Coordinates of C-alpha atoms in Angstrom, one line a residue:
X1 CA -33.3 -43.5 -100.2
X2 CA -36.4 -41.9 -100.8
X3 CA -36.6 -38.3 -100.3
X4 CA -38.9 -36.1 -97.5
X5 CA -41.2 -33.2 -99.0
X6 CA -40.3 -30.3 -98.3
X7 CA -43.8 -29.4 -96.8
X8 CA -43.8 -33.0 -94.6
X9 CA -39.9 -31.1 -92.8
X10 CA -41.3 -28.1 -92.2
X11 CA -44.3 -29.8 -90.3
X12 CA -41.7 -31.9 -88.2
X13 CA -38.9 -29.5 -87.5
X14 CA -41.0 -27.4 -84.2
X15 CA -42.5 -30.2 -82.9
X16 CA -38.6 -31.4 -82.6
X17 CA -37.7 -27.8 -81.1
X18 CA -41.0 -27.4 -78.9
X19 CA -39.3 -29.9 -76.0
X20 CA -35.9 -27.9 -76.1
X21 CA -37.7 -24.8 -75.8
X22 CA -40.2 -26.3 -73.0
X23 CA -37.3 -27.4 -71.6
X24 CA -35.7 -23.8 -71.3
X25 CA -38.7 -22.1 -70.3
X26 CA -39.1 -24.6 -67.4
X27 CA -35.8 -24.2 -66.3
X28 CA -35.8 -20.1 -66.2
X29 CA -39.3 -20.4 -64.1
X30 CA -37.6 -23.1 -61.6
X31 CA -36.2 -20.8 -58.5
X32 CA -32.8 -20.7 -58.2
X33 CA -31.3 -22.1 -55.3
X34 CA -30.1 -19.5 -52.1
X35 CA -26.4 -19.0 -51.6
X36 CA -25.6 -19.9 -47.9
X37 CA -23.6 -17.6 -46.0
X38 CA -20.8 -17.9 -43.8
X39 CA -20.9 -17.8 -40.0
X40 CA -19.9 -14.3 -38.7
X41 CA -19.2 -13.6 -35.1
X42 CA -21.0 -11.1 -32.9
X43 CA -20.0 -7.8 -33.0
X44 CA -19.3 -7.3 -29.0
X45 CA -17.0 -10.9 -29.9
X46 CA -15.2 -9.1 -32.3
X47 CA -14.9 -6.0 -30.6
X48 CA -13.2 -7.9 -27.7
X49 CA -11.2 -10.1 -29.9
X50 CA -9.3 -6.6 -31.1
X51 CA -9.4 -5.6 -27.3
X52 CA -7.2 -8.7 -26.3
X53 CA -4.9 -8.3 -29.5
X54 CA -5.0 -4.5 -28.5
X55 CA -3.9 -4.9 -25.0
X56 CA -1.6 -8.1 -25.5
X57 CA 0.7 -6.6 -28.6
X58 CA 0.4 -3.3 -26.5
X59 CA 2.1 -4.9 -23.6
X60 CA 4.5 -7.0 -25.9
X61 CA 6.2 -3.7 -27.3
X62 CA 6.1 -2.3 -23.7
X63 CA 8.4 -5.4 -23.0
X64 CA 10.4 -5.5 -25.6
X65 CA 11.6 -1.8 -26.7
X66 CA 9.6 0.1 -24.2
X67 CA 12.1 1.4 -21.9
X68 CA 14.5 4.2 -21.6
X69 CA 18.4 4.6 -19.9
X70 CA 18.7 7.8 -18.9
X71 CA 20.5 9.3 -16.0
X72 CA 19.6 10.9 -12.9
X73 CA 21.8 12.7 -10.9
X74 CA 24.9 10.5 -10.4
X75 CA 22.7 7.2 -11.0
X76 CA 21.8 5.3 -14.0
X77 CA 18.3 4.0 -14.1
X78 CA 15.9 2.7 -16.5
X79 CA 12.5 3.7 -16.8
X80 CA 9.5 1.5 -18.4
X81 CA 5.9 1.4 -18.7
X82 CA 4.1 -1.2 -17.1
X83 CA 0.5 -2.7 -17.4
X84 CA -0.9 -1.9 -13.9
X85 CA -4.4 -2.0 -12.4
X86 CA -3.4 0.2 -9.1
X87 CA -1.0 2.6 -11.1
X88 CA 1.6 4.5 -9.1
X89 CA 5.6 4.6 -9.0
X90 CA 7.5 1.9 -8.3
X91 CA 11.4 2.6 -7.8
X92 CA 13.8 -0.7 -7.6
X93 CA 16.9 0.0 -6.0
X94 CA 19.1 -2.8 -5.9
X95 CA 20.2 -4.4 -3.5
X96 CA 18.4 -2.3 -1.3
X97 CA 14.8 -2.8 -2.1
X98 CA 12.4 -0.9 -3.5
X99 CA 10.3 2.5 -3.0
X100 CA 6.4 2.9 -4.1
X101 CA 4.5 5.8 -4.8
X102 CA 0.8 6.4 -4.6
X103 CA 1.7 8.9 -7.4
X104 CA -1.2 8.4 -10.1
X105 CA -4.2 6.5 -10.6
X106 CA -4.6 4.8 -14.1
X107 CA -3.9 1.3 -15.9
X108 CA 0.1 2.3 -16.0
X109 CA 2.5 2.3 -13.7
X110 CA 6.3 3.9 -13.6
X111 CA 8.8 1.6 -12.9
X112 CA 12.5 3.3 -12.3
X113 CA 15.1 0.8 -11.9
X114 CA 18.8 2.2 -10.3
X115 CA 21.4 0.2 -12.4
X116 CA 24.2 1.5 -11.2
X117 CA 25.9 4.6 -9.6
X118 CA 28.2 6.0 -12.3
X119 CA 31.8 6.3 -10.7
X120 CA 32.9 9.6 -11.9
X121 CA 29.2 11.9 -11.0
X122 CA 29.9 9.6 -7.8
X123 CA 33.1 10.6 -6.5
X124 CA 32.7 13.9 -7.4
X125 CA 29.5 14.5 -4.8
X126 CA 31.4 12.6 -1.9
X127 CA 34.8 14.7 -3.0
X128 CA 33.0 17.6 -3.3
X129 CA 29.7 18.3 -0.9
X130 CA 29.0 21.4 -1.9
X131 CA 27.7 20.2 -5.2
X132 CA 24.8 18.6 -3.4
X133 CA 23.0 21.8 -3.0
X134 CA 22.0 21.9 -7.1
X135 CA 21.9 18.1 -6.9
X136 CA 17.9 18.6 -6.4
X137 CA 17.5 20.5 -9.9
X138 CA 19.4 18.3 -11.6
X139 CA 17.4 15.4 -10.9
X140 CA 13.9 17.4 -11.2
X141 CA 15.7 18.0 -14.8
X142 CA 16.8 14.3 -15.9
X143 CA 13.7 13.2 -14.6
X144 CA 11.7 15.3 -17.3
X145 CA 13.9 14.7 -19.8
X146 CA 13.6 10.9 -19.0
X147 CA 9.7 11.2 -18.6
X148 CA 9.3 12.5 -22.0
X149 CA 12.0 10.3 -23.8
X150 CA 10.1 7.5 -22.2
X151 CA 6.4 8.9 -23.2
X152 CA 8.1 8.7 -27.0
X153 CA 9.3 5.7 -27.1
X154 CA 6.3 4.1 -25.2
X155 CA 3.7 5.7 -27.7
X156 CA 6.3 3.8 -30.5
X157 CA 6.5 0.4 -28.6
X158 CA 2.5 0.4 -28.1
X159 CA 1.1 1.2 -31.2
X160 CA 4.3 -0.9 -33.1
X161 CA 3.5 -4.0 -30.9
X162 CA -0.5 -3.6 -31.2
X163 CA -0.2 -2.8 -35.2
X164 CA 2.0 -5.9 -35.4
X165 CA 0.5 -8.8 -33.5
X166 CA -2.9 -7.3 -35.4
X167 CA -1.3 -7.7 -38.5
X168 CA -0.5 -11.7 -37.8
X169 CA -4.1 -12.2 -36.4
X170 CA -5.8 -11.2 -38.8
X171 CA -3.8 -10.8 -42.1
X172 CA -5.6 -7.5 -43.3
X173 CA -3.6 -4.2 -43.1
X174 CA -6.7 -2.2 -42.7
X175 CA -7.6 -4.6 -39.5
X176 CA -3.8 -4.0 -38.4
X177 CA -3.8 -0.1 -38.1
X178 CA -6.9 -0.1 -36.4
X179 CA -5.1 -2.3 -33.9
X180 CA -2.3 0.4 -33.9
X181 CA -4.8 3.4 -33.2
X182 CA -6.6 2.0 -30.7
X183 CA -3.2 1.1 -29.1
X184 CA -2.2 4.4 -29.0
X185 CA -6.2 5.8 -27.6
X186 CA -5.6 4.0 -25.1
X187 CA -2.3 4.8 -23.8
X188 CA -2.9 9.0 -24.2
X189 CA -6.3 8.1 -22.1
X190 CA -4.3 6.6 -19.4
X191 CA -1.6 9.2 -19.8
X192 CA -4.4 12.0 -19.3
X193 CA -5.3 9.5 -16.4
X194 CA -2.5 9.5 -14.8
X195 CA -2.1 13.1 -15.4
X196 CA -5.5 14.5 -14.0
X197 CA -4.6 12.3 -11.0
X198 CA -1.2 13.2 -10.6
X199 CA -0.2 13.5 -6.4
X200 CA 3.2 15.3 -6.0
X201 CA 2.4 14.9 -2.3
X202 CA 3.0 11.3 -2.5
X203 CA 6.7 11.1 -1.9
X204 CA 5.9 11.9 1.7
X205 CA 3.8 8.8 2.3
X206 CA 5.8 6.4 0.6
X207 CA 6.0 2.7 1.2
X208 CA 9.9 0.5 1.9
X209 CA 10.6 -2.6 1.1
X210 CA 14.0 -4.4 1.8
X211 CA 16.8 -2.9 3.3
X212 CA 15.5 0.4 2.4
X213 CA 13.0 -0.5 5.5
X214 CA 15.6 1.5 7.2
X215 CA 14.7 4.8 5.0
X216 CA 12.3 6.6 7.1
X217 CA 14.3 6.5 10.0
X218 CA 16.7 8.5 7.8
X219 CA 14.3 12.0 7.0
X220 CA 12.8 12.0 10.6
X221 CA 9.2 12.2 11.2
X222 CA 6.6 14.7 8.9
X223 CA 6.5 17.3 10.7
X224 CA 10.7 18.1 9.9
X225 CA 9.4 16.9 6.1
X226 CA 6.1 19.1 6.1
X227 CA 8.0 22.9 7.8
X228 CA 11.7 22.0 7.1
X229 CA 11.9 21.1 3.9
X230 CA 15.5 22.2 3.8
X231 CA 16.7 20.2 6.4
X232 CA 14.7 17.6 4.9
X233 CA 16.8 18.3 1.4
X234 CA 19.9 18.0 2.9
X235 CA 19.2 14.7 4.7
X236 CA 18.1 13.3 0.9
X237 CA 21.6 14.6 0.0
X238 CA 23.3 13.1 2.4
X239 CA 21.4 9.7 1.8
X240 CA 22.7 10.3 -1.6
X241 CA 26.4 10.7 0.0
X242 CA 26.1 7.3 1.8
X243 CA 24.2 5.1 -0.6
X244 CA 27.1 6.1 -3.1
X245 CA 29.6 5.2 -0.3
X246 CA 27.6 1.8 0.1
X247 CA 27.5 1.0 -3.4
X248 CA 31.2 1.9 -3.7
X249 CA 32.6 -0.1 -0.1
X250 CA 29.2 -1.4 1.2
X251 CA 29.4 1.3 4.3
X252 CA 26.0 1.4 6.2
X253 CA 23.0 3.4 6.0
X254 CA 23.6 6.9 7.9
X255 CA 22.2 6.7 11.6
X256 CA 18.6 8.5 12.2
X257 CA 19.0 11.4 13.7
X258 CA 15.7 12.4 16.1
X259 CA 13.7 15.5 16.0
X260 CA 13.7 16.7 19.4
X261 CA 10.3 18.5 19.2
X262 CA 8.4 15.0 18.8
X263 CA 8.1 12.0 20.6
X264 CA 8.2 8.4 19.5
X265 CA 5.8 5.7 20.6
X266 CA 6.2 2.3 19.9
X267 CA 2.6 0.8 19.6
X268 CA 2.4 -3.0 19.7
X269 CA -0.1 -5.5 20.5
X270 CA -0.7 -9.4 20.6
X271 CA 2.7 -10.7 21.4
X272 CA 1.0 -14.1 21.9
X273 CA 4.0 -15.5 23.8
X274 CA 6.4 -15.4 20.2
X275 CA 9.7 -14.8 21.8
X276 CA 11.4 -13.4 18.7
X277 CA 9.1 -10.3 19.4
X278 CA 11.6 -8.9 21.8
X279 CA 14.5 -8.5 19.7
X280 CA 11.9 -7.2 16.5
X281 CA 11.0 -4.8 19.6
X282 CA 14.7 -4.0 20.7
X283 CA 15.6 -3.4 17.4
X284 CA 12.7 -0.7 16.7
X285 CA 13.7 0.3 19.6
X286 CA 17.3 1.1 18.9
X287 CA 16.3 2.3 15.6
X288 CA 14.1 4.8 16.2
X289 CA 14.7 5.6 19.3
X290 CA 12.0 5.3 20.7
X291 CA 10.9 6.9 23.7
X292 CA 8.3 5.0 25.4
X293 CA 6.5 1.7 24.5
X294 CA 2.9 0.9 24.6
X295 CA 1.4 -2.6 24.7
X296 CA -2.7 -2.9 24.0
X297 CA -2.6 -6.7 25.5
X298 CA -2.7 -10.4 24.7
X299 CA 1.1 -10.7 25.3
X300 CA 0.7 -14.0 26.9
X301 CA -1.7 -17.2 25.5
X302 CA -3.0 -19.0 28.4
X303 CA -2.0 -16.2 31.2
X304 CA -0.4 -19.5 33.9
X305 CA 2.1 -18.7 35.7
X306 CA 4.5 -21.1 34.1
X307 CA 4.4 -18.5 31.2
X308 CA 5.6 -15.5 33.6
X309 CA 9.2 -16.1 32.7
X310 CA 8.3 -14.9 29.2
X311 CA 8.1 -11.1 30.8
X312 CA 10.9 -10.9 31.9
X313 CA 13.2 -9.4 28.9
X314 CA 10.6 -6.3 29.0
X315 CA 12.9 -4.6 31.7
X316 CA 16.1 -4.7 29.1
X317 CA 14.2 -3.3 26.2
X318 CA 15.5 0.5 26.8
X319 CA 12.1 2.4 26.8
X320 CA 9.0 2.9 29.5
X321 CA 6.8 -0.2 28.8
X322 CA 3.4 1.1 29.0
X323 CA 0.9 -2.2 29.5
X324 CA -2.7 -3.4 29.4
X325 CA -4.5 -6.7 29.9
X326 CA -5.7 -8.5 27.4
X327 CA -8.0 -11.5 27.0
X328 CA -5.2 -14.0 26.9
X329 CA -3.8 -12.3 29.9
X330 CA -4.9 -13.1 33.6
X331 CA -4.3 -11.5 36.6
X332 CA -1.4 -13.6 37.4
X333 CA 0.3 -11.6 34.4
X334 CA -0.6 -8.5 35.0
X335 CA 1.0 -8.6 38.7
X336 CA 4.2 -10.5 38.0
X337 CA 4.1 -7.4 35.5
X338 CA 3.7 -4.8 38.2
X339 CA 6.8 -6.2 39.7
X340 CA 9.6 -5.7 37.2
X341 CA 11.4 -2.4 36.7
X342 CA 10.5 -0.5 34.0
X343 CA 7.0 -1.6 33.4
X344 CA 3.6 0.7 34.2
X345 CA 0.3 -1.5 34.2
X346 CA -2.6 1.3 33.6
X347 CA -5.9 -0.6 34.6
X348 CA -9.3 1.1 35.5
X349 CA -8.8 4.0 34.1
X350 CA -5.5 4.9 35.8
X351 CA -3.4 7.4 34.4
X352 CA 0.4 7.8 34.2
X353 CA 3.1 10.5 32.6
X354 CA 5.7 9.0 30.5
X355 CA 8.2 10.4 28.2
X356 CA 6.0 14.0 28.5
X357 CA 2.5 12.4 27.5
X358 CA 0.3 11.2 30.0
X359 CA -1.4 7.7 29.4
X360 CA -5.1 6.2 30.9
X361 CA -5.5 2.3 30.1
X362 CA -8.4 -0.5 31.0
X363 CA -7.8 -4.1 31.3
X364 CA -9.8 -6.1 29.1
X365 CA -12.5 -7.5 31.5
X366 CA -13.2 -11.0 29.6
X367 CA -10.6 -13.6 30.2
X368 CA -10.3 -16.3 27.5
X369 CA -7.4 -18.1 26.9
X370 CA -9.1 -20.4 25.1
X371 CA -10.8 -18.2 22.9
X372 CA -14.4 -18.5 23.9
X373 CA -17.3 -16.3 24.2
X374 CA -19.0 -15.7 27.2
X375 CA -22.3 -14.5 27.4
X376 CA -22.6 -11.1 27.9
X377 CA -19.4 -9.9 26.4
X378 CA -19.7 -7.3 24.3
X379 CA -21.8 -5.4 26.8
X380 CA -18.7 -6.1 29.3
X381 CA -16.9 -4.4 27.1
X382 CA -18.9 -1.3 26.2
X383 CA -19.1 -1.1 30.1
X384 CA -15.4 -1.1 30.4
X385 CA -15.2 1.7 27.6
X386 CA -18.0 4.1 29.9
X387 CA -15.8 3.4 33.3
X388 CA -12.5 4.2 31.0
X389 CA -14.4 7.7 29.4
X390 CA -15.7 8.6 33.0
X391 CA -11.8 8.4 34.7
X392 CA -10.7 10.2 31.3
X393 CA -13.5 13.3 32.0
X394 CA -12.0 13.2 36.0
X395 CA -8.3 13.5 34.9
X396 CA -9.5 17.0 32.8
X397 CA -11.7 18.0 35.4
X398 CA -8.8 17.8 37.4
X399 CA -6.3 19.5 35.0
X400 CA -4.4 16.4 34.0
X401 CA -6.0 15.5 30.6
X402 CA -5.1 12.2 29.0
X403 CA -3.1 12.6 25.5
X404 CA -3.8 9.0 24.8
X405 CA -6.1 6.5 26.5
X406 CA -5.5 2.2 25.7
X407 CA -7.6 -0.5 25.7
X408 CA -7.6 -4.2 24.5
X409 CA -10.6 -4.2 22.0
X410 CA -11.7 -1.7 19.7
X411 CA -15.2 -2.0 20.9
X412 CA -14.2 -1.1 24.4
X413 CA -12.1 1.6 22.9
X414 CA -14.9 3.2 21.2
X415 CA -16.5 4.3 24.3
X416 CA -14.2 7.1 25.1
X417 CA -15.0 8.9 21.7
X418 CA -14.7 12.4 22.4
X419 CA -13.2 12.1 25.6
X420 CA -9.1 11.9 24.2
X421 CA -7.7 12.8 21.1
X422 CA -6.1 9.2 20.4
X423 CA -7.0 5.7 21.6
X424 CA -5.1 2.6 20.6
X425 CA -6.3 -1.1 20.7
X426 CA -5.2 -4.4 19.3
X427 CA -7.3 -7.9 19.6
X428 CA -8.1 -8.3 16.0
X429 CA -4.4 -9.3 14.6
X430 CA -4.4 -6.5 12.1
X431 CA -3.8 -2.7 11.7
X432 CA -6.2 -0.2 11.2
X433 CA -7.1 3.5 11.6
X434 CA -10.2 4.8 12.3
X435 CA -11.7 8.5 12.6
X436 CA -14.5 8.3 15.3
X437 CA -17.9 10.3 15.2
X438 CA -16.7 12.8 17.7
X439 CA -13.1 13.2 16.5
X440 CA -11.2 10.7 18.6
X441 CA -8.6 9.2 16.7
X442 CA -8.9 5.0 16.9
X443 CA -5.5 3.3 16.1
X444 CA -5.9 -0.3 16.1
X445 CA -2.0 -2.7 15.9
X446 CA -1.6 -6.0 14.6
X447 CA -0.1 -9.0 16.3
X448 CA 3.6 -7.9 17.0
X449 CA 4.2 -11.6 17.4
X450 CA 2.6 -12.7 14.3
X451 CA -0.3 -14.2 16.2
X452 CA 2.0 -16.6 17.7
X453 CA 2.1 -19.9 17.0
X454 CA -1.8 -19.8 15.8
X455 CA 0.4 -18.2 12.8
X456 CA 0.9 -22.2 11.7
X457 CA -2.8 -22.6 11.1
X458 CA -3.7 -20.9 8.2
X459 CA -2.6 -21.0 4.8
X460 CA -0.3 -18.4 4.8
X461 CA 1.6 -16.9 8.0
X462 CA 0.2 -13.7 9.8
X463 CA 2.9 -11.1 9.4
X464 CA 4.6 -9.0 12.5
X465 CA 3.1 -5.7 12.9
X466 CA 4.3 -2.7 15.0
X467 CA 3.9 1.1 14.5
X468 CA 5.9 3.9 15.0
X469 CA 3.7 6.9 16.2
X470 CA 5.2 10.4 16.1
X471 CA 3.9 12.7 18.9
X472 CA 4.5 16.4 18.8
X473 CA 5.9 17.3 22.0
X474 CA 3.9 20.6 22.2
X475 CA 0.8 19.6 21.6
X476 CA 1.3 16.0 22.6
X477 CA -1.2 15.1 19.3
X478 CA -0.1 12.9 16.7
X479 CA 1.7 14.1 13.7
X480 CA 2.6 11.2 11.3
X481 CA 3.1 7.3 11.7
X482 CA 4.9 4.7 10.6
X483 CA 3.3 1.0 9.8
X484 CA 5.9 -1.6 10.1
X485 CA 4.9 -5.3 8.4
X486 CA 7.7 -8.0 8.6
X487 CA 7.1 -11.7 6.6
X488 CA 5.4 -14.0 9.1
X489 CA 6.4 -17.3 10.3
X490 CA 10.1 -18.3 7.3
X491 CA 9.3 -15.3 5.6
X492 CA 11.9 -12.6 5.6
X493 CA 10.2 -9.5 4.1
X494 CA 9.9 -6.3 5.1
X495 CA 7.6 -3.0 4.5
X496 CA 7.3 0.4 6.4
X497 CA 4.8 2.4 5.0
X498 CA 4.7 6.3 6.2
X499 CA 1.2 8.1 6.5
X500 CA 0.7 11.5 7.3
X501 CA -2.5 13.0 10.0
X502 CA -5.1 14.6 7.4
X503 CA -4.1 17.9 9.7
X504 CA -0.2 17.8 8.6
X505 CA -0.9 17.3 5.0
X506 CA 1.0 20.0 3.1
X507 CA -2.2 23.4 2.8
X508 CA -4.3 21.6 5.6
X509 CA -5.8 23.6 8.6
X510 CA -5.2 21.9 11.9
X511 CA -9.1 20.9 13.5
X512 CA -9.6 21.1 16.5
X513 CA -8.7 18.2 19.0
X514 CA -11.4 16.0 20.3
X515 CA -11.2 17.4 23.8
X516 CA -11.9 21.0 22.9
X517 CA -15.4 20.2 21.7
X518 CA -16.8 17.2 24.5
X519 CA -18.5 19.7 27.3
X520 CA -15.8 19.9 30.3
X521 CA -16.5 21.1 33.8
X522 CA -14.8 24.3 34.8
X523 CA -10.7 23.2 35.6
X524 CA -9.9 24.4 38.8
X525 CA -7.0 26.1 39.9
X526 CA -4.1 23.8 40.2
X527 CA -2.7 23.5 43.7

């Protein structure tokens, strides 16, 4: 094989390297391709992804080791946190009902369930009575101890659950603990919450459920609550005596025992011919003992005189039955009403004294059964609320001023604002309270007969409505109420929810009544 020069090699060995080498140059000056990145969610996504996780592992702990059994007094309860978008206190005693508190405003509420009544602290109060006197102390001292055992383990069960579930979501520790303190944020801000907001007045507006329905008959009305506190104490105690005598050989609740310096009215309104109204009515009756009745109309449906019958268990109710017309009722009512015992029918501004407070009604002046509207009505009834005001200014130009004045609709009601310290009404089958512009006081009722059978036609049944107004017997100006709410048409609940006259509230100055600032003539000299 014949040999290459030496000088012909070292002509041919670059021009064998020039392509490699053209070939790296080219492929450093080619741009390099971009990495592509992966999707990440938006920040306020995120943010409320940890919220959920926050709140849900939050509540899970809550659930699962967020309670605490502590006693109070001779009962065992448990307390536990609760989720809550209204707050307050709710107190589960079983199997009487239940007890709620407007006590707090904040995403929490306090849930106390009674367990039991231990046997031994028990026996001891009913064997020995005198105990009951530091029994208020010892509570006020569980219930701290409890409150702070709970606010422990709660703060534990939050920021364990939070850390926890966060952990599983998202896998990172660092993800997880910011779970956990964001858990734990959030309960001390709704702790401060709930502190700043805190209403020890509450307990004397509270709301029944259940059997515990009963319970306000038991402590009187609020003035005995409000300036006897002592007396007040020792009907708690002996609550305390008898629900431990129920628990142990199911004896009743304690009878209510009546403040003689008030008087009870029994406001109700729109019987719509429901017959089971008159036992509900007997029974308040009998409960509270009531001292005179008050019905704002619409206790028939059609107002014939085949309905009349109806009436007739008004005279066997065992109060005054204070009456006046409604829409549904017709004259043919309100006379076959005139005639039974025990019954006073106040129309055009007449005025009567029962049970020491003196009463002024109006019929309503539409009649329609059938639930029309005639033309001209609400001017009827503004003209029925000027004829009502003008016989209310007579009676105190006379010396006989009204305490409370009745009408059928609110809108004829309005009229005698500043004329009478309290007006009731009914017609629109549900209860409200109203502070007019001149200081008359409007209470409106519910239907007491759960709007009759018109209660079949919605989707839910109307409930039974009836209030318990308490009167002070000196003043003969309201002091305090009760709202009673009983499940409609197959429903079996039942609610009585106590509120307090802004006047009564515990540091309030009384204002002065309605009639002392409308311009009166000069009274004359009684004769």
């Amino acid at each position: 094989m014949a040999r290459v020069p030496v000088t012909v090699r070292n002509m041919v060995n670059p021009l064998r390297r020039t392509p490699r080498g053209l070939a790296r140059h080219y492929r450093d000056r080619r741009p390099h391709p971009s990495v592509e990145l992966v999707h990440q969610p938006h920040p306020w996504t995120r943010a409320l992804g940890l919220v959920t996780v926050v709140v849900l592992g939050a509540w899970l702990g809550l659930l699962i080791v967020g309670n605490v059994r502590t006693p109070v007094g001779p009962m065992n309860t448990t307390m536990t946190l609760r989720p809550s978008f209204t707050g307050g206190t709710k107190i589960n005693v079983s199997p009487l009902g239940a007890l709620q508190l407007d006590s707090h405003q904040a995403p929490v509420r306090l849930d106390v369930n009674v367990d039991q009544l231990d046997p031994v602290r028990s026996q001891a109060l009913v064997d020995h009575p005198e105990r009951l006197s530091g029994l208020q102390d010892e509570v006020a001292e569980d219930v701290e101890h409890g409150t702070l055992d709970l606010a422990v383990r709660s703060c534990v069960a939050v920021v364990s659950g939070a850390t926890a579930l966060g952990l599983a979501v998202y896998r990172r520790p660092r993800r997880a603990l910011a779970a956990g303190g964001l858990a734990l944020t959030l309960l001390v801000a709704s702790g401060g919450t709930a502190y700043a907001t805190w209403n020890p007045e509450s307990v004397l507006e509270p709301k029944f459920s259940g059997l515990l329905s009963s319970a306000p008959s038991l402590v009187g009305n609020a003035r005995s609550i409000v300036t006897e506190f002592d007396v007040y104490q020792k009907e708690l105690a002996r609550l305390v005596t008898n629900v431990t005598k129920l628990y142990d050989a199911t004896s009743t609740l304690p009878a209510y025992a009546p403040d003689p310096s008030t008087i009870r009215v029994l406001h109700v309104s729109d019987i719509h011919l429901n017959p089971a109204s008159w036992q509900i009515i007997s029974s308040l009756v009998e409960q509270y003992e009531v001292d005179v009745i008050v019905d704002s109309g619409d206790t028939m449906d059609h107002g014939s005189a085949a309905e009349n019958g109806f009436l007739d268990p008004i005279e066997d109710l065992g109060a005054p039955y204070v009456w006046v017309r409604g829409n549904h009722d017709s004259m043919t009512t309100q006379r076959y009403l005139e005639g039974l015992e025990n019954v006073l029918v106040l129309d055009d501004g007449r005025a009567r004294t029962v049970a020491g407070l003196r009463f002024a009604g109006i019929g309503d002046p539409q009649f329609t059964p059938d639930r029309s509207t005639k033309p001209g009505a609400e001017e009827s009834q503004e003209e029925a609320g000027a004829r009502l005001a003008a016989a209310l200014r007579a009676q105190r130009t006379a010396g006989k001023p009204v305490d409370v004045a009745i009408a059928h609709e609110p809108s004829a009601a309005r009229g005698v604002d500043g004329e009478v310290p309290l007006v009731l009404a009914g017609h629109v089958h549900h209860n409200e309270m109203e502070i007019l512009k001149k200081g008359t006081r409007l209470r409106i009722e519910g239907s007491t007969g759960g709007s009759g059978l018109r209660a079949i036609e919605g989707k839910y049944p109307d409930p039974i409505e009836a209030s318990i107004l308490y009167m002070d017997r000196d003043t003969r100006r309201l002091q305090a109420w009760d709202e009673i709410k009983l499940g409609g048409l197959g429903l079996t609940t039942a609610e009585v929810s106590r509120h307090l006259v802004e006047e009564n509230q515990p540091g309030a100055t009384p204002s002065p009544s309605p009639a002392s600032t409308a311009p009166t003539a000069p009274t004359p000299t009684a004769p």
